[in-house]
Amino acid sequence: MNAPEKILAPAIGASQPHESARAHVTGTATYIDDIPEIKGTLHAAPILSNVAHGKLRGVDTREAEAMPGVRGIVLARDIPADPVLATFVHDEPIFARDKVEFIGQVIGLVVADTVMEARRAARKVKLDIEPLEAILTTHDAIRAQSFVLPPVTVKRGEPDAALARAPHRLQGTLEVGGQEHFYLEGQVGYVVPLEQDQWHVYSSTQHPGEAQHWVAHALGLPTSAVKVECRRMGGGFGGKETQSGHIVVWAAIAAKKLRRPVKLRLDRDDDFMVTGKRHPFTYEYDVGFDDSGLVTGMKLVLAANCGWSADLSGPVADRAVFHVDNAYYLSDVEIVSYRCKTNIQSHTAFRGFGGPQGMIVTEAILGDIARTLKLDPLDVRKRNLYGIGTRDTTHYQMKVEDNILEPLISRLEASCQYRARREEVARFNEQSPVVKRGIALTPVKFGISFTATFFNQAGALVHVYTDGSVMVNHGGTEMGQGLNTKVAQIVADELGVPLERVRVTSADTSKVPNASATAASSGTDLNGRAAQFAARQVRERLARFVAEKQECEPGQVIFAAGQVSTPSTHMTFEQLVDDAYKSRVQLWSDGFYKTPKIHYDKVTLTGRPFYYFAYGAACTEVAIDTLTGENRVLKVDILHDVGHSINPALDLGQIEGGFVQGMGWLTTEELVWTDKGYLATHAPSTYKIPATGDWPPHFKVEFWPEANREDNVGGSKAVGEPPFMLAISVWEALRDAVASARGAATVRLDAPATAERVLGALR
Ligand code: MTE
Ligand code: HPA
Ligand code: MOS
């Protein structure tokens, strides 16, 4: 018996490069707009409402139709089946019909030979709209009782009595803005009619199954007539969970009418105007606390600005309610959540999915409590943390079983030298009249699982070819996060083959059906496990085949490093596969996974919505210029919990990228709607995402060493969204700097904390 020549380390746990890294940087990675176009392909451009709310009395397309290259105009009357999009709430007309509900609403498409021809002609369409009063803010919506879904209240204990008894009280309001996804690849879809009313749809989407369902519904076809494919997105960040579906439905209606392949690629300005963003929130709070800073009672009103339709606002607002506690035990609490209907874009999923909007208000309150009591904010935060064995049940009745908050925070506090730096900051501020510094250390506890329990399922296919190469297909989508790399690592280890032997192909609804969105950070947890189970079945079949021939137990057959060994023999994976094929052993399998333990009551929002929590903490130091309000992030130290990392390089990228994206949300990314409901910041000239120059000069990230305490793939934890919320430390540090400049206890600083807002807060 020969021993394997070289021992290959397992693929899991190593910083393998992203499966498309080379293709990304050499420009050979194919995005939807790079797919070679089929002869006869037409291009579409949207006709947009220019009134926020009004009666649509007429659409005059004559001038547009006469423009060069124009092949047709598509309006609501051209929709073959249901004119309402197949969303959960069923409240969105596909194209505006008799009324318009926001500036940017799509009334129809102009279809032409080229994109530029379509765009030019779309501008020539004349709309006859009789304006009605528009509701733009949560305040107006609540006054008018204008909601996309009914309000929800979650209550525990006796908040009124607790507030009445409290030694100290704070009341206040806060406004936190939305956020444009700003994926580098804009929304795009390419719809190709096939024979016999079948359709091949290329969509830049996080949810191919939903796009498939929507297209079939709009065309009046069975779901099986539509195939949706996505090799990769150039970023999604939640913005392509539902909003991508609209694009392909619109293009499909045009393709149906004109009997041609149709591509719809929004330009950046239209993408801003048409698609929904992170929900802006407004807050009212009343909180009671004792001399130690312990919160004894709290009443909160969270109002989400949902825009003109429900979209995912129900689950987003639910997740906000689930995350107002963040890392803290709230004994007597009432939360009222309004889902406001307004005449702006329909806001949607965005990294954190309401979690950031839930947490930020409580972090603000704790910062203000600390300053009111002249205590260190970190001490007040620690004072309020969930306990172990006591104070360990959330306001939605879920026991926090995997709490690592105290040791994690203390470890970061020591490693970043929080206490010494707090003193340094104070000394600096005493000597520096204009520039002031601030520091804050804030934790994150983020629930992992889709709040809609049934979404927590996944499927995969693993095919082993006779040469021993492996192809994997799963229900998830690749948006840059590295899901396909992690899934390939998992499958490689399960089969004991080198990573290079495993390829993950495009997401495709004809391979794995009914897949959930790649969202809620659970892409690897769900699809990685499903793929692992599929690979395991193939391996177990191979093991039984070998065991029978070698007269040993299947458990004695070892698959590792591309080699297969038994007590008596040894062969390569390729030899075994070839042999097994010739003996008619099935070399491919499916796999299915559903998350265990989770359940919750949708009406009362109580139960165990999450399989586990992901934890982290960040310490951020900032500087502000008190004459201009300009501000800068100087130092960031992060300790984050990814369990046993499947791929540390990818996880580091997610932590850094998530943090910087969160920093953008809370500092420079400002969405401004005019009093007419027009989004004035609809291009990079006025909407500022963080640039390379905003990268913190000191940016240190460490991983918490422990495995996930729940049985999750490879001992890992989801990482996509949780680090986003570590950026709340940036905003808290800015408030700390403002407080120190003003010598004030409570600081009203709405987000994003632009230079103007910081200057305003200093006055
Ligand atoms: N990372 C990159 N590079 N691009 C993205 O679009 N989306 C984020 C996060 N990280 C995103 C990303 C969001 S909103 C989610 S929910 C997760 O990735 C989804 O992927 P996962 O579940 O595989 O982590
Ligand atoms: N997160 C992200 N997307 C979702 C969720 C969620 O909890 N629920 C439905 N879509
Ligand atoms: Mo992420 S917001 O769940 O797509």
XYZ file of C-alpha atoms and ligand atoms in Angstrom, residues 235-238 351 479-481 483 518-524 654 720-721, ligand 1:
43
model
C -23.053 43.707 -5.725
C -26.594 43.397 -4.467
C -26.554 44.416 -0.785
C -30.284 43.619 -0.573
C -27.622 44.887 4.518
C -22.837 38.886 -5.433
C -19.170 39.296 -4.553
C -19.484 37.932 -1.015
C -20.563 32.255 -1.469
C -29.577 34.855 -1.025
C -30.111 37.127 1.922
C -30.304 37.330 5.690
C -26.561 36.483 5.669
C -27.518 32.831 5.486
C -26.208 31.974 2.010
C -23.448 29.686 3.256
C -16.956 41.121 4.593
C -22.548 39.146 5.466
C -24.580 41.651 7.436
N -20.763 41.422 -0.088
C -20.556 41.815 -1.362
N -19.299 41.859 -1.824
N -21.586 42.171 -2.166
C -22.897 42.167 -1.722
O -23.825 42.498 -2.467
N -24.408 41.716 0.178
C -24.533 41.619 1.630
C -23.497 40.653 2.201
N -22.194 40.948 1.687
C -23.141 41.761 -0.370
C -22.023 41.365 0.405
C -25.852 41.191 2.079
S -27.075 42.333 2.221
C -26.104 39.893 2.437
S -27.604 39.436 3.063
C -25.090 38.843 2.304
O -23.868 39.330 1.780
C -25.627 37.757 1.379
O -24.718 36.764 1.124
P -24.393 35.563 2.157
O -25.683 35.175 2.799
O -23.845 34.514 1.274
O -23.422 36.118 3.127
